[in-house]
Short mmCIF file of C-alpha atoms in Angstrom, two decimals:
data_model
loop_
_atom_site.label_atom_id
_atom_site.label_comp_id
_atom_site.label_asym_id
_atom_site.label_seq_id
_atom_site.Cartn_x
_atom_site.Cartn_y
_atom_site.Cartn_z
CA MET K 886 -0.11 -0.06 -0.13
CA SER K 887 1.40 3.34 -0.96
CA SER K 888 1.72 6.24 1.35
CA LEU K 889 -1.32 8.83 0.50
CA HIS K 890 -0.13 12.58 -0.75
CA THR K 891 -1.07 15.45 1.39
CA THR K 892 -4.52 16.71 0.84
CA ARG K 893 -5.99 19.86 0.80
CA VAL K 894 -9.32 21.38 -0.02
CA ARG K 895 -9.42 23.14 -3.11
CA ARG K 896 -9.21 27.14 -3.15
CA ARG K 897 -12.21 28.01 -5.21
CA ARG K 898 -15.06 25.79 -6.80
CA LEU K 899 -15.39 26.91 -10.27
CA GLY K 900 -18.85 26.67 -12.24
CA VAL K 901 -19.26 -22.14 -23.10
CA ALA K 902 -18.78 -25.88 -22.26
CA ALA K 903 -16.34 -26.14 -19.24
CA ALA K 904 -14.61 -29.43 -20.61
CA ALA K 905 -12.85 -26.88 -23.07
CA ALA K 906 -9.24 -27.04 -22.56
CA GLY K 907 -8.78 -23.59 -22.76
CA LEU K 908 -10.77 -22.96 -19.39
CA PHE K 909 -7.54 -21.97 -17.72
CA ALA K 910 -6.58 -18.98 -15.52
CA THR K 911 -3.42 -18.04 -14.13
CA LEU K 912 -3.19 -17.49 -10.91
CA LEU K 913 -0.59 -14.68 -10.18
CA VAL K 914 1.20 -15.52 -6.78
CA ALA K 915 4.82 -13.92 -7.08
CA GLY K 916 5.85 -13.40 -10.28
CA PRO K 917 4.81 -12.88 -13.93
CA ALA K 918 2.75 -15.45 -15.40
CA ALA K 919 3.18 -16.94 -19.23
CA ALA K 920 -0.16 -15.50 -20.33
CA THR K 921 0.46 -12.13 -22.43
CA PRO K 922 -1.41 -9.20 -21.67
CA ASP K 923 -3.77 -7.83 -24.60
CA PRO K 924 -1.51 -4.96 -25.96
CA GLY K 925 -4.11 -2.63 -27.30
CA ASP K 926 -5.57 -1.72 -23.77
CA SER K 927 -3.26 0.74 -22.62
CA PRO K 928 -4.58 4.56 -21.77
CA VAL K 929 -4.53 7.01 -24.33
CA GLN K 930 -2.22 9.79 -24.62
CA GLU K 931 -2.53 12.68 -26.70
CA LYS K 932 -0.55 16.07 -26.85
CA ILE K 933 -2.26 19.18 -26.36
CA SER K 934 -1.22 22.82 -27.93
CA SER K 935 1.34 24.64 -26.22
CA GLY K 936 -1.22 27.54 -25.71
CA LEU K 937 -3.49 25.00 -23.84
CA ALA K 938 -0.57 23.40 -21.78
CA ALA K 939 0.42 26.90 -20.88
CA GLU K 940 -3.67 27.55 -19.61
CA VAL K 941 -3.41 24.36 -17.53
CA LYS K 942 -0.03 25.60 -15.92
CA ALA K 943 -1.45 28.87 -15.23
CA ALA K 944 -4.65 27.42 -13.48
CA ILE K 945 -2.38 24.65 -11.15
CA ASN K 946 -0.07 27.66 -10.10
CA SER K 947 -3.68 29.93 -9.09
CA GLY K 948 -4.90 26.44 -7.31
CA ASP K 949 -7.77 26.28 -9.69
CA ILE K 950 -6.59 22.97 -11.10
CA PRO K 951 -4.81 20.74 -8.20
CA GLY K 952 -1.00 20.04 -9.21
CA VAL K 953 -0.21 17.17 -11.04
CA ASP K 954 -1.18 13.72 -9.13
CA GLU K 955 -1.77 16.05 -6.14
CA VAL K 956 -5.05 14.73 -3.97
CA VAL K 957 -7.44 17.26 -2.73
CA HIS K 958 -11.03 16.47 -1.60
CA SER K 959 -13.75 18.31 0.78
CA PRO K 960 -13.35 18.24 4.08
CA ASN K 961 -16.10 15.74 4.85
CA ILE K 962 -14.00 12.87 2.89
CA GLU K 963 -10.90 11.25 4.11
CA HIS K 964 -8.78 9.35 2.03
CA LEU K 965 -7.85 6.04 4.12
CA ALA K 966 -5.86 4.28 1.70
CA ASN K 967 -4.63 3.58 -1.53
CA VAL K 968 -3.53 0.00 -3.13
CA PRO K 969 -1.60 0.60 -6.34
CA LYS K 970 -1.63 -2.19 -8.98
CA ASP K 971 0.34 -4.90 -8.79
CA LEU K 972 1.15 -8.28 -10.59
CA ILE K 973 -1.81 -7.45 -12.84
CA THR K 974 -1.05 -3.90 -14.52
CA GLY K 975 -3.60 -3.36 -17.42
CA THR K 976 -6.61 -0.82 -16.93
CA ASN K 977 -8.69 -1.09 -13.89
CA SER K 978 -12.44 -1.24 -14.47
CA ASP K 979 -15.59 -2.12 -12.46
CA LEU K 980 -15.84 -3.27 -8.62
CA ALA K 981 -18.18 -5.99 -6.97
CA PHE K 982 -18.45 -6.76 -3.17
CA GLN K 983 -19.32 -9.69 -1.15
CA GLY K 984 -18.62 -9.89 2.46
CA LYS K 985 -15.58 -8.45 3.65
CA TYR K 986 -14.34 -8.97 0.02
CA ALA K 987 -13.88 -6.34 -3.05
CA PHE K 988 -13.46 -7.67 -6.60
CA SER K 989 -11.73 -5.53 -8.86
CA GLY K 990 -11.61 -5.99 -12.52
CA ASN K 991 -9.17 -5.34 -14.78
CA TYR K 992 -8.39 -5.44 -18.59
CA ASP K 993 -5.78 -8.25 -17.85
CA GLY K 994 -8.16 -10.01 -15.29
CA PHE K 995 -9.16 -9.53 -11.69
CA ARG K 996 -7.88 -8.69 -8.34
CA ILE K 997 -9.37 -9.85 -5.06
CA PHE K 998 -9.17 -7.60 -1.65
CA ASP K 999 -10.03 -8.69 1.90
CA ILE K 1000 -11.25 -4.85 3.13
CA SER K 1001 -12.29 -5.81 6.64
CA ASN K 1002 -9.81 -3.20 7.84
CA PRO K 1003 -10.75 -0.60 5.22
CA LYS K 1004 -7.62 1.59 6.33
CA ALA K 1005 -5.28 -1.66 5.00
CA PRO K 1006 -6.90 -3.70 2.43
CA LYS K 1007 -5.06 -6.73 1.82
CA THR K 1008 -4.66 -8.72 -1.75
CA VAL K 1009 -6.34 -12.24 -1.43
CA ALA K 1010 -5.53 -12.93 -5.12
CA GLN K 1011 -4.87 -12.13 -8.59
CA VAL K 1012 -6.06 -13.73 -11.49
CA LEU K 1013 -4.37 -12.88 -14.90
CA CYS K 1014 -6.89 -13.06 -17.92
CA PRO K 1015 -6.74 -10.90 -20.33
CA GLY K 1016 -10.04 -9.63 -22.18
CA SER K 1017 -11.17 -6.28 -22.31
CA GLN K 1018 -12.97 -4.96 -20.40
CA ASN K 1019 -13.51 -7.51 -17.78
CA ASP K 1020 -17.02 -6.16 -16.15
CA ILE K 1021 -17.39 -7.78 -13.03
CA SER K 1022 -19.81 -9.12 -10.96
CA VAL K 1023 -20.38 -11.57 -8.11
CA SER K 1024 -23.52 -14.05 -7.30
CA GLY K 1025 -23.07 -16.18 -3.93
CA ASN K 1026 -19.87 -18.57 -5.51
CA LEU K 1027 -19.80 -17.50 -8.90
CA LEU K 1028 -17.93 -14.93 -10.10
CA PHE K 1029 -18.90 -13.51 -14.02
CA LEU K 1030 -16.25 -11.57 -16.15
CA SER K 1031 -17.12 -9.43 -19.47
CA THR K 1032 -14.82 -10.23 -22.45
CA ASP K 1033 -15.18 -7.56 -25.02
CA SER K 1034 -12.18 -7.58 -27.23
CA SER K 1035 -11.96 -10.12 -29.97
CA ARG K 1036 -9.37 -13.10 -28.34
CA SER K 1037 -8.42 -16.34 -30.07
CA ASP K 1038 -10.10 -18.71 -27.86
CA ASN K 1039 -12.36 -18.54 -24.72
CA SER K 1040 -8.79 -19.25 -22.61
CA CYS K 1041 -7.01 -17.08 -20.05
CA ASN K 1042 -4.13 -17.79 -22.27
CA SER K 1043 -5.46 -16.21 -25.68
CA VAL K 1044 -4.36 -13.32 -27.78
CA ALA K 1045 -5.84 -10.73 -29.37
CA GLN K 1046 -7.47 -11.62 -32.58
CA SER K 1047 -9.47 -9.98 -35.35
CA ALA K 1048 -13.13 -10.26 -35.05
CA THR K 1049 -13.27 -10.95 -39.02
CA ILE K 1050 -11.95 -14.16 -38.13
CA LYS K 1051 -15.05 -16.70 -37.34
CA GLU K 1052 -13.21 -18.76 -34.82
CA SER K 1053 -12.62 -15.64 -32.22
CA TRP K 1054 -14.29 -15.43 -29.18
CA GLU K 1055 -16.00 -13.09 -27.06
CA GLY K 1056 -18.46 -13.22 -24.36
CA MET K 1057 -18.85 -14.35 -20.52
CA LYS K 1058 -16.69 -16.30 -18.50
CA ILE K 1059 -17.55 -17.42 -15.38
CA PHE K 1060 -15.37 -18.58 -12.29
CA ASP K 1061 -16.08 -20.37 -9.16
CA ILE K 1062 -14.84 -18.24 -6.04
CA SER K 1063 -15.78 -20.52 -2.99
CA ASP K 1064 -12.10 -20.46 -2.37
CA LYS K 1065 -11.28 -16.73 -2.61
CA ARG K 1066 -7.89 -17.41 -2.61
CA ASN K 1067 -7.97 -19.67 -5.35
CA PRO K 1068 -10.56 -18.85 -8.20
CA LYS K 1069 -11.18 -21.50 -10.56
CA TYR K 1070 -12.57 -20.78 -14.05
CA VAL K 1071 -15.61 -23.02 -14.57
CA ALA K 1072 -17.34 -22.12 -18.03
CA ALA K 1073 -17.53 -19.43 -20.89
CA VAL K 1074 -20.11 -18.65 -23.21
CA GLU K 1075 -20.21 -16.84 -26.54
CA THR K 1076 -22.29 -14.33 -26.83
CA ALA K 1077 -22.99 -12.07 -30.19
CA CYS K 1078 -20.72 -8.71 -30.26
CA GLY K 1079 -18.95 -10.23 -27.01
CA SER K 1080 -19.95 -8.50 -23.57
CA HIS K 1081 -18.92 -5.06 -22.85
CA THR K 1082 -21.02 -5.13 -19.93
CA HIS K 1083 -23.04 -7.45 -17.89
CA THR K 1084 -25.81 -7.58 -15.49
CA LEU K 1085 -26.97 -10.14 -12.97
CA VAL K 1086 -30.55 -11.00 -12.13
CA PRO K 1087 -30.21 -13.58 -9.47
CA LYS K 1088 -32.68 -16.16 -8.83
CA ALA K 1089 -32.74 -18.72 -5.83
CA LYS K 1090 -31.48 -21.91 -8.40
CA ASP K 1091 -30.29 -20.07 -11.38
CA VAL K 1092 -28.43 -16.64 -12.20
CA TYR K 1093 -29.62 -14.77 -15.27
CA VAL K 1094 -27.16 -12.07 -17.24
CA TYR K 1095 -28.15 -9.79 -19.28
CA VAL K 1096 -25.28 -9.05 -21.34
CA SER K 1097 -24.63 -5.69 -23.17
CA SER K 1098 -22.74 -5.44 -26.42
CA TYR K 1099 -22.88 -3.00 -29.41
CA SER K 1100 -21.21 -1.74 -32.71
CA PRO K 1101 -21.95 -4.63 -35.21
CA SER K 1102 -20.21 -5.07 -38.88
CA THR K 1103 -20.84 -7.24 -41.85
CA SER K 1104 -17.29 -8.17 -41.30
CA PHE K 1105 -17.70 -9.69 -38.11
CA PRO K 1106 -19.24 -13.22 -38.34
CA ASP K 1107 -20.07 -13.41 -34.85
CA CYS K 1108 -21.32 -9.64 -34.36
CA GLN K 1109 -24.24 -8.72 -37.97
CA PRO K 1110 -26.63 -6.05 -37.96
CA PRO K 1111 -29.05 -5.34 -36.84
CA HIS K 1112 -27.65 -5.81 -33.47
CA ASP K 1113 -30.75 -4.41 -31.57
CA GLY K 1114 -30.96 -6.15 -28.41
CA ILE K 1115 -29.15 -8.05 -25.53
CA SER K 1116 -28.29 -11.49 -24.96
CA ILE K 1117 -29.51 -13.82 -21.99
CA ILE K 1118 -27.72 -16.15 -20.03
CA LYS K 1119 -28.90 -18.89 -17.88
CA VAL K 1120 -26.34 -20.20 -15.16
CA PRO K 1121 -27.36 -22.94 -12.72
CA ARG K 1122 -25.84 -22.18 -9.39
CA LYS K 1123 -24.98 -25.89 -8.58
CA ALA K 1124 -23.93 -26.35 -12.14
CA PRO K 1125 -22.50 -23.31 -13.25
CA GLU K 1126 -20.69 -25.46 -16.14
CA LYS K 1127 -24.08 -26.10 -17.79
CA ALA K 1128 -24.39 -22.07 -18.35
CA ALA K 1129 -25.99 -21.63 -21.61
CA LEU K 1130 -27.37 -18.78 -23.89
CA VAL K 1131 -30.99 -18.78 -23.66
CA LYS K 1132 -32.25 -16.16 -25.80
CA PHE K 1133 -31.11 -13.20 -27.87
CA GLU K 1134 -33.89 -10.47 -26.76
CA VAL K 1135 -34.51 -7.68 -29.41
CA LEU K 1136 -35.43 -4.44 -27.51
CA PHE K 1137 -35.46 -2.14 -30.38
CA PRO K 1138 -37.88 -3.88 -33.05
CA GLU K 1139 -38.69 -0.53 -34.77
CA GLY K 1140 -35.07 0.56 -34.32
CA GLY K 1141 -33.22 2.86 -31.67
CA ASN K 1142 -31.89 6.17 -32.42
CA PRO K 1143 -30.91 6.58 -36.17
CA GLY K 1144 -27.38 9.02 -35.04
CA ALA K 1145 -26.22 11.02 -37.91
CA PRO K 1146 -27.35 12.92 -39.88
CA THR K 1147 -30.78 12.85 -38.35
CA ASN K 1148 -29.05 13.90 -34.71
CA PRO K 1149 -25.83 14.93 -35.46
CA GLY K 1150 -23.10 14.37 -32.58
CA VAL K 1151 -25.63 11.29 -31.07
CA ALA K 1152 -24.57 7.43 -30.81
CA VAL K 1153 -26.50 5.23 -33.34
CA THR K 1154 -28.41 2.70 -31.27
CA THR K 1155 -26.84 -1.02 -31.86
CA GLY K 1156 -27.41 -2.72 -28.51
CA CYS K 1157 -27.03 -1.42 -24.68
CA HIS K 1158 -24.07 -0.06 -23.32
CA ASP K 1159 -25.32 -0.91 -19.64
CA ILE K 1160 -28.37 -2.37 -17.87
CA THR K 1161 -29.40 -1.44 -14.16
CA VAL K 1162 -32.05 -4.06 -12.44
CA LEU K 1163 -34.12 -3.38 -9.43
CA PRO K 1164 -35.48 -6.76 -8.66
CA SER K 1165 -37.45 -5.99 -6.03
CA LYS K 1166 -39.72 -3.90 -8.05
CA ASP K 1167 -39.02 -6.05 -11.12
CA LEU K 1168 -37.40 -3.06 -13.24
CA ALA K 1169 -34.37 -2.36 -15.34
CA ALA K 1170 -33.17 1.19 -16.80
CA GLY K 1171 -31.21 0.49 -20.22
CA ALA K 1172 -28.84 2.97 -21.37
CA CYS K 1173 -28.26 2.00 -24.98
CA MET K 1174 -26.30 4.30 -26.81
CA GLY K 1175 -28.64 6.76 -28.20
CA ASP K 1176 -31.91 5.68 -26.02
CA GLY K 1177 -32.79 5.43 -22.26
CA ILE K 1178 -35.21 2.85 -21.81
CA LEU K 1179 -37.31 1.43 -18.63
CA PHE K 1180 -38.56 -2.63 -18.74
CA ASP K 1181 -40.35 -4.74 -17.07
CA ILE K 1182 -38.21 -8.17 -15.85
CA LYS K 1183 -40.89 -9.64 -13.88
CA ASP K 1184 -40.32 -12.66 -16.23
CA PRO K 1185 -36.47 -12.56 -16.53
CA GLU K 1186 -36.25 -14.54 -19.93
CA ARG K 1187 -38.98 -12.25 -21.54
CA PRO K 1188 -37.88 -8.50 -20.10
CA ARG K 1189 -40.68 -5.93 -21.88
CA VAL K 1190 -39.92 -2.32 -22.67
CA ILE K 1191 -41.95 -0.04 -21.29
CA ASP K 1192 -40.72 3.47 -22.16
CA GLN K 1193 -38.28 4.76 -24.63
CA VAL K 1194 -36.74 8.10 -24.49
CA GLN K 1195 -34.00 9.99 -26.24
CA ASP K 1196 -31.86 13.25 -25.40
CA ASN K 1197 -30.83 14.06 -29.13
CA VAL K 1198 -29.75 18.21 -27.47
CA ASN K 1199 -27.08 17.14 -24.79
CA PHE K 1200 -26.68 13.64 -24.81
CA ALA K 1201 -24.17 11.79 -27.24
CA PHE K 1202 -23.87 8.40 -25.53
CA TRP K 1203 -26.02 6.89 -23.10
CA HIS K 1204 -23.62 4.66 -20.64
CA SER K 1205 -25.32 3.62 -17.18
CA ALA K 1206 -28.29 4.21 -14.99
CA THR K 1207 -29.39 4.31 -11.56
CA PHE K 1208 -32.80 4.02 -9.50
CA ASN K 1209 -33.25 5.77 -6.55
CA GLN K 1210 -34.62 3.72 -3.72
CA LYS K 1211 -38.45 4.34 -4.51
CA ALA K 1212 -38.16 3.59 -7.85
CA ASP K 1213 -39.70 6.86 -8.96
CA LYS K 1214 -36.61 8.34 -10.51
CA VAL K 1215 -33.45 7.10 -12.73
CA VAL K 1216 -30.24 8.64 -13.10
CA PHE K 1217 -28.69 7.93 -16.78
CA THR K 1218 -25.36 9.22 -17.76
CA ASP K 1219 -23.80 10.62 -21.04
CA GLU K 1220 -20.05 9.17 -21.82
CA LEU K 1221 -19.59 12.27 -24.11
CA GLY K 1222 -15.93 11.38 -25.87
CA GLY K 1223 -16.08 7.95 -24.88
CA GLY K 1224 -14.30 8.51 -21.78
CA GLY K 1225 -11.39 9.60 -23.51
CA ALA K 1226 -11.53 13.28 -23.68
CA ALA K 1227 -11.51 16.47 -21.52
CA THR K 1228 -15.27 17.40 -21.21
CA CYS K 1229 -15.56 18.72 -18.12
CA ASN K 1230 -13.91 22.01 -19.19
CA GLU K 1231 -15.57 25.64 -19.21
CA ALA K 1232 -15.93 24.82 -23.00
CA THR K 1233 -17.99 21.92 -22.88
CA GLY K 1234 -20.50 23.44 -20.36
CA PRO K 1235 -22.75 21.79 -17.31
CA ASN K 1236 -25.18 20.05 -19.54
CA ARG K 1237 -22.94 17.72 -21.50
CA GLY K 1238 -21.25 14.87 -20.51
CA ALA K 1239 -23.50 15.01 -17.74
CA ASP K 1240 -25.87 12.93 -15.72
CA GLY K 1241 -29.65 13.16 -16.64
CA ILE K 1242 -32.18 12.86 -13.89
CA TYR K 1243 -35.83 11.71 -14.83
CA ASP K 1244 -38.82 10.92 -13.01
CA ILE K 1245 -40.75 7.81 -13.50
CA VAL K 1246 -44.42 8.70 -13.64
CA GLY K 1247 -47.84 6.62 -14.00
CA LYS K 1248 -47.90 3.12 -12.96
CA GLY K 1249 -47.77 -0.26 -14.43
CA ASP K 1250 -47.21 -0.39 -18.37
CA GLN K 1251 -48.50 3.35 -18.64
CA ARG K 1252 -44.91 4.58 -16.52
CA GLU K 1253 -42.96 7.16 -18.22
CA LEU K 1254 -39.74 8.59 -18.01
CA VAL K 1255 -39.72 12.53 -17.66
CA PHE K 1256 -36.90 14.42 -17.67
CA ARG K 1257 -36.18 16.83 -14.93
CA SER K 1258 -32.56 18.04 -14.91
CA TYR K 1259 -28.82 17.62 -15.43
CA TYR K 1260 -26.06 17.03 -12.94
CA LYS K 1261 -22.16 17.96 -13.74
CA ILE K 1262 -19.52 18.26 -11.18
CA PRO K 1263 -19.18 21.80 -10.15
CA ARG K 1264 -15.47 21.93 -10.57
CA HIS K 1265 -13.75 22.53 -14.09
CA GLN K 1266 -10.98 19.84 -14.88
CA ALA K 1267 -7.55 20.51 -17.02
CA ASP K 1268 -7.80 20.14 -20.92
CA THR K 1269 -5.12 17.37 -20.04
CA GLU K 1270 -8.06 15.53 -17.94
CA ASN K 1271 -10.41 12.88 -19.58
CA CYS K 1272 -13.57 13.64 -17.60
CA VAL K 1273 -17.40 12.68 -17.96
CA ALA K 1274 -20.02 11.16 -16.30
CA HIS K 1275 -19.49 7.28 -15.24
CA ASN K 1276 -19.90 4.71 -12.79
CA GLY K 1277 -21.79 5.31 -9.58
CA SER K 1278 -24.27 3.92 -6.78
CA LEU K 1279 -26.71 5.04 -4.15
CA ILE K 1280 -25.63 5.89 -0.82
CA PRO K 1281 -28.89 3.99 1.29
CA VAL K 1282 -30.18 7.06 3.68
CA LYS K 1283 -34.02 6.86 3.97
CA GLY K 1284 -35.87 9.62 2.68
CA ARG K 1285 -32.94 11.14 0.48
CA ASP K 1286 -31.70 10.22 -2.84
CA ILE K 1287 -28.21 10.41 -2.89
CA MET K 1288 -25.08 8.75 -4.62
CA VAL K 1289 -21.62 8.62 -5.34
CA GLN K 1290 -20.01 8.38 -8.88
CA SER K 1291 -17.17 8.53 -10.79
CA TRP K 1292 -15.91 11.13 -13.25
CA TYR K 1293 -12.38 9.48 -14.64
CA GLN K 1294 -10.11 12.42 -13.76
CA GLY K 1295 -12.80 14.58 -11.94
CA GLY K 1296 -12.90 12.29 -9.22
CA VAL K 1297 -15.47 11.39 -6.98
CA SER K 1298 -18.67 13.21 -6.59
CA VAL K 1299 -20.88 12.63 -4.25
CA TRP K 1300 -24.44 14.34 -4.86
CA ASP K 1301 -27.79 14.57 -3.62
CA PHE K 1302 -31.03 14.44 -6.08
CA THR K 1303 -33.75 14.09 -3.47
CA ASP K 1304 -34.96 17.58 -5.40
CA SER K 1305 -34.49 15.92 -9.08
CA SER K 1306 -35.09 19.45 -10.48
CA LYS K 1307 -32.33 20.87 -8.26
CA PRO K 1308 -29.24 18.43 -7.56
CA LYS K 1309 -26.26 19.50 -5.51
CA GLU K 1310 -22.66 18.04 -4.54
CA ILE K 1311 -22.25 17.44 -0.99
CA ALA K 1312 -18.67 15.78 -1.46
CA TYR K 1313 -15.61 15.09 -3.45
CA PHE K 1314 -12.52 13.66 -3.92
CA GLU K 1315 -9.98 13.82 -6.69
CA ARG K 1316 -6.34 13.98 -8.01
CA GLY K 1317 -4.74 16.75 -9.91
CA PRO K 1318 -4.07 15.84 -14.00
CA ILE K 1319 -1.90 13.01 -14.72
CA SER K 1320 0.17 15.41 -16.76
CA ALA K 1321 0.31 18.88 -17.18
CA THR K 1322 1.26 18.96 -21.27
CA SER K 1323 -0.50 15.82 -22.49
CA LEU K 1324 -3.92 14.54 -22.18
CA VAL K 1325 -3.36 11.12 -20.57
CA GLY K 1326 -6.22 8.93 -20.09
CA GLY K 1327 -6.84 7.66 -16.37
CA GLY K 1328 -8.86 8.33 -13.41
CA THR K 1329 -11.61 6.49 -11.26
CA TRP K 1330 -13.43 4.15 -13.32
CA SER K 1331 -16.20 3.22 -10.79
CA SER K 1332 -16.83 4.67 -7.46
CA TYR K 1333 -19.33 2.74 -4.97
CA TYR K 1334 -20.89 2.91 -1.49
CA TYR K 1335 -20.44 -0.51 0.54
CA ASN K 1336 -20.97 -1.08 4.01
CA GLY K 1337 -19.64 2.63 5.69
CA HIS K 1338 -17.07 3.15 3.04
CA ILE K 1339 -16.85 4.72 -0.82
CA TYR K 1340 -14.21 2.30 -2.54
CA SER K 1341 -12.98 3.52 -6.18
CA ASN K 1342 -11.07 1.64 -8.65
CA ASP K 1343 -8.60 4.10 -10.67
CA MET K 1344 -7.69 3.10 -13.80
CA VAL K 1345 -3.97 4.01 -13.53
CA LYS K 1346 -3.62 4.82 -9.72
CA GLY K 1347 -5.01 1.81 -8.15
CA PHE K 1348 -7.89 0.85 -5.66
CA ASP K 1349 -8.75 3.71 -3.15
CA VAL K 1350 -10.75 3.84 0.32
CA LEU K 1351 -12.90 6.88 1.35
CA LYS K 1352 -14.63 7.63 4.37
CA LEU K 1353 -17.28 9.80 4.34
CA ASP K 1354 -18.41 11.87 7.33
CA ASP K 1355 -21.62 13.88 6.70
CA ARG K 1356 -24.80 14.28 8.58
CA LEU K 1357 -27.05 13.67 5.29
CA THR K 1358 -24.93 10.15 4.55
CA ASN K 1359 -24.00 8.97 7.87
CA PRO K 1360 -27.36 7.11 8.76
CA ALA K 1361 -26.30 4.95 5.68
CA LYS K 1362 -23.59 3.26 8.29
CA ARG K 1363 -26.01 1.19 9.55
CA VAL K 1364 -26.90 -0.46 6.46
CA ARG K 1365 -24.84 -3.53 6.08
CA MET K 1366 -24.94 -5.34 2.81
CA HIS K 1367 -23.50 -9.03 2.29
CA GLU K 1368 -23.06 -8.58 -1.51
CA LEU K 1369 -23.16 -5.69 -3.93
CA ASN K 1370 -23.14 -5.29 -7.78
CA ALA K 1371 -23.77 -1.88 -8.25
CA GLN K 1372 -25.85 -3.06 -11.61
CA THR K 1373 -28.14 -5.26 -9.45
CA GLN K 1374 -29.46 -2.86 -7.13
CA PRO K 1375 -31.00 -4.50 -3.70
CA ASP K 1376 -33.62 -2.78 -1.93
CA TYR K 1377 -31.26 -1.37 0.72
CA PHE K 1378 -33.90 -1.22 3.59
CA ALA K 1379 -35.38 -4.73 2.89
CA ASP K 1380 -32.25 -6.78 2.06
CA PHE K 1381 -29.65 -5.69 4.79
CA ARG K 1382 -28.40 -7.31 7.67
CA HIS K 1383 -28.68 -5.51 11.15
#
């Protein structure tokens, strides 16, 4: 665990079959493994003009922007720990939690932490299994990984291989984590266009997996257009090696957002990027490139779309979704620039690359998504910092709607949307730019609240633990969960353990 930087408050705020020979994972213990990480997954780096570089340096010198790698935060947040990358050196991605463990996805595999002492997380296991972006979830004794880069086969020894080759593989990998120190790769299921992200719909005997993927091409044998829905996998808990594709569910039978030239600057809808389910309400919200959708999942094998909305003025790419506890609001994020651009600067403004807050009005199949407002972090970032709305989760406080959220190099933001027309930030944590002269990709991918602390997975800097001490959020410390996958939202006040 690295030593923590000196912190300060910012001076001012600115407006498949398991028997397949390939099911092999390399457990990293003391040294490098034989498998080769995917070479195409390093963060972006771009030079900026000398004029912009001079502006960045001036902003740092004036205190408007933190210094390079400098840690800053609001007074109600404490930075407890940072654990740098170790044997797995790829891009850190999503997080999941179970008991005293945190599971950290990485483009080259995953890492398991013991977080029983949040001030000193300990590495329990590191598994080398390349295949971006390794979106990660857990349920019981099973761990799920998304592979959305075309590979030579389904093994953890695979190498990058063109999607134009029929034999190439993308999809879901499943591990047995009954022994946290020795995860076992047990199954793989190939899905059309791979798996960029996935969402679990847990049942007593089975786990359903909604697989989100997009961007088909006539040149890709296993990813043909139109790709207008999601793949659904059924995994028997007691026999995960029998995991199989149930169906491909079409969500946009009449087509989604056509994008340009009809809607310039907006993504064409060719699938979904991410789905969040609220099993206690039989609801799901889909962030589907050019569309946001609300659908019924009472029958997990037959999801039904209830409402579909677009924002062709300020949203470029519908990225993810979060329900409030009462299920009468949804926060959708817009990943303007794909996560690799500096969109938290003054030029981009407050309504683009932001969150869109929607109320859910009506009942049953008559429910509709009604736009209320945008939320974006109120601190301008440097032109060398990739920054845009990204992954977050609710902080369980009865009677209020509060969430914590990642903004790449914009850091971590805690904000209140109880009044969906007037959202406001109540806490933040961030680092200064990785570079003052080049746009170097990095920052926090996911920030989630779990059992009294905020955990953040920084793509470059590693695993961070934050302690939030605020009168608005302190009641959440009484809520203790046994498991958390942010995209499978629990009913915090019915499911939690005292």
